[in-house]
XYZ file of N, CA and C in Angstrom:
252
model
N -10.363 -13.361 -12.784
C -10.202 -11.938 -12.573
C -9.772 -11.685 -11.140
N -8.567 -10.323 -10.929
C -8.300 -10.493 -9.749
C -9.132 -9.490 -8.747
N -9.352 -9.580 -7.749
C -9.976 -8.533 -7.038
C -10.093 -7.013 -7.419
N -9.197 -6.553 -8.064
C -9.067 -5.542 -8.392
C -8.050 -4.177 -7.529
N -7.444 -4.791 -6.350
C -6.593 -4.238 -5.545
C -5.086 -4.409 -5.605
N -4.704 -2.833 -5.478
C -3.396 -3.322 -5.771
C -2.357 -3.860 -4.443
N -1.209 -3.992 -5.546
C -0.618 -5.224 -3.495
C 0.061 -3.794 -3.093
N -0.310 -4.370 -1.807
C 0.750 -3.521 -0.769
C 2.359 -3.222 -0.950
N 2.661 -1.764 -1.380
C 4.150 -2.050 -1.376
C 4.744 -2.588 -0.068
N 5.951 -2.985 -1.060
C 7.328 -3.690 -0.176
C 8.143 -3.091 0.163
N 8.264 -2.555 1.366
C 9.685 -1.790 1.764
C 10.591 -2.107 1.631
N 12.029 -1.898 1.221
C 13.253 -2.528 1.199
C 14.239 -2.143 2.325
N 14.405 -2.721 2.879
C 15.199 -2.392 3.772
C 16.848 -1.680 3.653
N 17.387 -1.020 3.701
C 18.815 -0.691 3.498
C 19.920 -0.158 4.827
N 20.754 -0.125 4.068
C 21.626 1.056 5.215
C 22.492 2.128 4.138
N 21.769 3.172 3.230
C 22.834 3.691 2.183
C 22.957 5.246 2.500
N 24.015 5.432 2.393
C 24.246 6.738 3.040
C 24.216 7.817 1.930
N 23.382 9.459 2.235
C 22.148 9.807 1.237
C 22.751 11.473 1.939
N 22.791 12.328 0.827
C 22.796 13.625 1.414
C 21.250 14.522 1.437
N 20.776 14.971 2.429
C 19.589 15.936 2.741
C 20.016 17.507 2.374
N 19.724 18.149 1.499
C 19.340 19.477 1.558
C 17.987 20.458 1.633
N 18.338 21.187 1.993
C 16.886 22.301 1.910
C 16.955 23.205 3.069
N 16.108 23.650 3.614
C 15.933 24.445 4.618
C 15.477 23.886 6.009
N 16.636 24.303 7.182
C 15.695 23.506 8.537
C 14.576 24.169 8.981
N 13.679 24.633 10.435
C 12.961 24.846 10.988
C 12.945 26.374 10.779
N 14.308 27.022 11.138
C 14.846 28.204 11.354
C 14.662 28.831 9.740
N 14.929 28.724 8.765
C 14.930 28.684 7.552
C 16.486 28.970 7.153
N 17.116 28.317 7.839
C 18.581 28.148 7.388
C 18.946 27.249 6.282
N 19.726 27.270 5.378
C 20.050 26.400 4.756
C 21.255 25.481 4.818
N 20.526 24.012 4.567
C 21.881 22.859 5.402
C 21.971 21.880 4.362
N 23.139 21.196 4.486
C 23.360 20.171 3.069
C 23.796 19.441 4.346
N 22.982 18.119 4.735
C 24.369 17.086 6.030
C 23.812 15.518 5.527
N 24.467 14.957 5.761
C 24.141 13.251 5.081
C 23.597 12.646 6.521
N 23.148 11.391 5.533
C 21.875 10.618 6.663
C 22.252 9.498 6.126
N 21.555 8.730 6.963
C 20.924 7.140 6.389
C 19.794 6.974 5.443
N 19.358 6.560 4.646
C 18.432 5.641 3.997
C 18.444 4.207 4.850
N 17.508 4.436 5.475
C 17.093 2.970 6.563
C 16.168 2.103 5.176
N 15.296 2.202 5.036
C 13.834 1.418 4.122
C 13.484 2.525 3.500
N 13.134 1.897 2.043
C 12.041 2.714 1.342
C 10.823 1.658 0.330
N 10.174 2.192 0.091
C 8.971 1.602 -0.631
C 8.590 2.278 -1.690
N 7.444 2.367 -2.523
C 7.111 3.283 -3.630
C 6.370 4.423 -2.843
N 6.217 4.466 -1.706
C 5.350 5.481 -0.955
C 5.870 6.150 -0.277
N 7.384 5.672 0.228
C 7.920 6.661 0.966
C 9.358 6.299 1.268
N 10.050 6.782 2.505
C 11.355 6.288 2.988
C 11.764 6.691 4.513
N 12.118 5.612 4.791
C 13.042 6.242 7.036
C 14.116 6.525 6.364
N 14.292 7.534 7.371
C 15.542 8.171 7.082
C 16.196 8.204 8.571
N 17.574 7.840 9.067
C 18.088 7.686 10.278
C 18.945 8.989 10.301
N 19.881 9.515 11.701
C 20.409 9.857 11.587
C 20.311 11.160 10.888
N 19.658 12.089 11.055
C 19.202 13.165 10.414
C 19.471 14.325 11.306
N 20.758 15.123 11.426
C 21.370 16.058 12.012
C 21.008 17.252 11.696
N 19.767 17.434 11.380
C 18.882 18.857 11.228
C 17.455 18.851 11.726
N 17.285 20.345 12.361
C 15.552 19.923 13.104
C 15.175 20.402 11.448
N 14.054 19.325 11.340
C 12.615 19.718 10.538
C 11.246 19.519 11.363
N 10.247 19.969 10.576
C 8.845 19.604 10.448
C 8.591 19.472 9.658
N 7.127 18.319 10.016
C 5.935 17.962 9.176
C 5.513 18.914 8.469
N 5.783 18.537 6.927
C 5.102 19.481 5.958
C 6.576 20.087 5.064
N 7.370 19.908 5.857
C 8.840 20.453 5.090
C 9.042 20.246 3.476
N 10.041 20.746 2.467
C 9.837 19.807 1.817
C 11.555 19.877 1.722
N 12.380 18.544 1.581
C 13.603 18.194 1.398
C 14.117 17.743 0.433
N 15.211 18.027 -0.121
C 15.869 17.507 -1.259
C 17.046 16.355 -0.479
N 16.328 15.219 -1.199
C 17.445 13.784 -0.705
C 18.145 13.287 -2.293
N 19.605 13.198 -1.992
C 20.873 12.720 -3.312
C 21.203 11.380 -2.470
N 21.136 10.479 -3.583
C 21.931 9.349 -3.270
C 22.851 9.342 -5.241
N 24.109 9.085 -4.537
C 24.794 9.576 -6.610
C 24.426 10.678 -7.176
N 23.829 10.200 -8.122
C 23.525 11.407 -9.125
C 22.300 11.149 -9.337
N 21.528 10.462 -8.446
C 20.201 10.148 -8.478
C 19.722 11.776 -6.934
N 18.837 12.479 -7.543
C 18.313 13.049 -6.167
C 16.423 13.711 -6.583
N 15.820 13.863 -5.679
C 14.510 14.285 -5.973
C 14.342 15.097 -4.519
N 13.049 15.712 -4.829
C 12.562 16.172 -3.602
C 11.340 15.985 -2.823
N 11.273 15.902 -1.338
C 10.539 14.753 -0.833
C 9.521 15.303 0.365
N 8.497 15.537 0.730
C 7.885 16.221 1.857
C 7.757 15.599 2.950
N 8.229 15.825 3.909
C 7.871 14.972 5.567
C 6.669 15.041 6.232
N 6.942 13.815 6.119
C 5.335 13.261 6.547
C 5.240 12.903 8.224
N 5.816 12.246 8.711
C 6.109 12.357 10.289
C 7.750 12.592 10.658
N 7.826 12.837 12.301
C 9.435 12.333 12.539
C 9.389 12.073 13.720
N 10.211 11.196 13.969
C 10.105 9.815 15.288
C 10.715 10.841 16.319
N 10.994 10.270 17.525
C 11.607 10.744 18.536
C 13.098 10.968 18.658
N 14.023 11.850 19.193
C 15.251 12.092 18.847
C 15.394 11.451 19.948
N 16.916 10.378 19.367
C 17.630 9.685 20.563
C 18.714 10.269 20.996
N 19.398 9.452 21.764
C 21.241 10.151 22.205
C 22.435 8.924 21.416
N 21.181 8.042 20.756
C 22.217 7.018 20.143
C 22.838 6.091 20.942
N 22.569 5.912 22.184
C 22.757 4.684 23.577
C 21.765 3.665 23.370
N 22.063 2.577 23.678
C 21.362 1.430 24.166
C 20.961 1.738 25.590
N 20.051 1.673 26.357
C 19.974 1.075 27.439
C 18.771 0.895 27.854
């Protein structure tokens, strides 16, 4: 018998390019494409995301004709896209 725990999902790593709709901060409405960095059964990074949100939002992400809608759970620090 096994412990009784389930395994840890596996993130998959990607680079697939994914359109975001819904409403930004402002309550404007924006349709702009992103990255799909990794996803898992629990969640997904998303790169490249050319709209302010917040925590708690909820977003509609399309990849094809596949799309659902998804609530933000954190968001990282905005870069300038430089190395240095």
């Amino acid at each position: 018998m096994g412990s009784g725990r389930l395994p840890k999902p596996v993130a998959t790593l990607a680079d697939i390019h994914v359109r975001l709709y819904g409403l930004d901060t402002r309550g404007k409405a924006f349709h702009v494409r992103a990255h799909l960095l990794s996803a898992s059964g629990s969640g997904a990074v998303l790169g490249n995301v050319a709209v302010a949100l917040s925590v708690e939002d909820v977003i509609g992400v399309q990849s094809g004709a596949s799309k659902g809608k998804f609530r933000v759970q954190w968001i990282g620090a905005k870069t300038d896209g430089t190395a240095g």
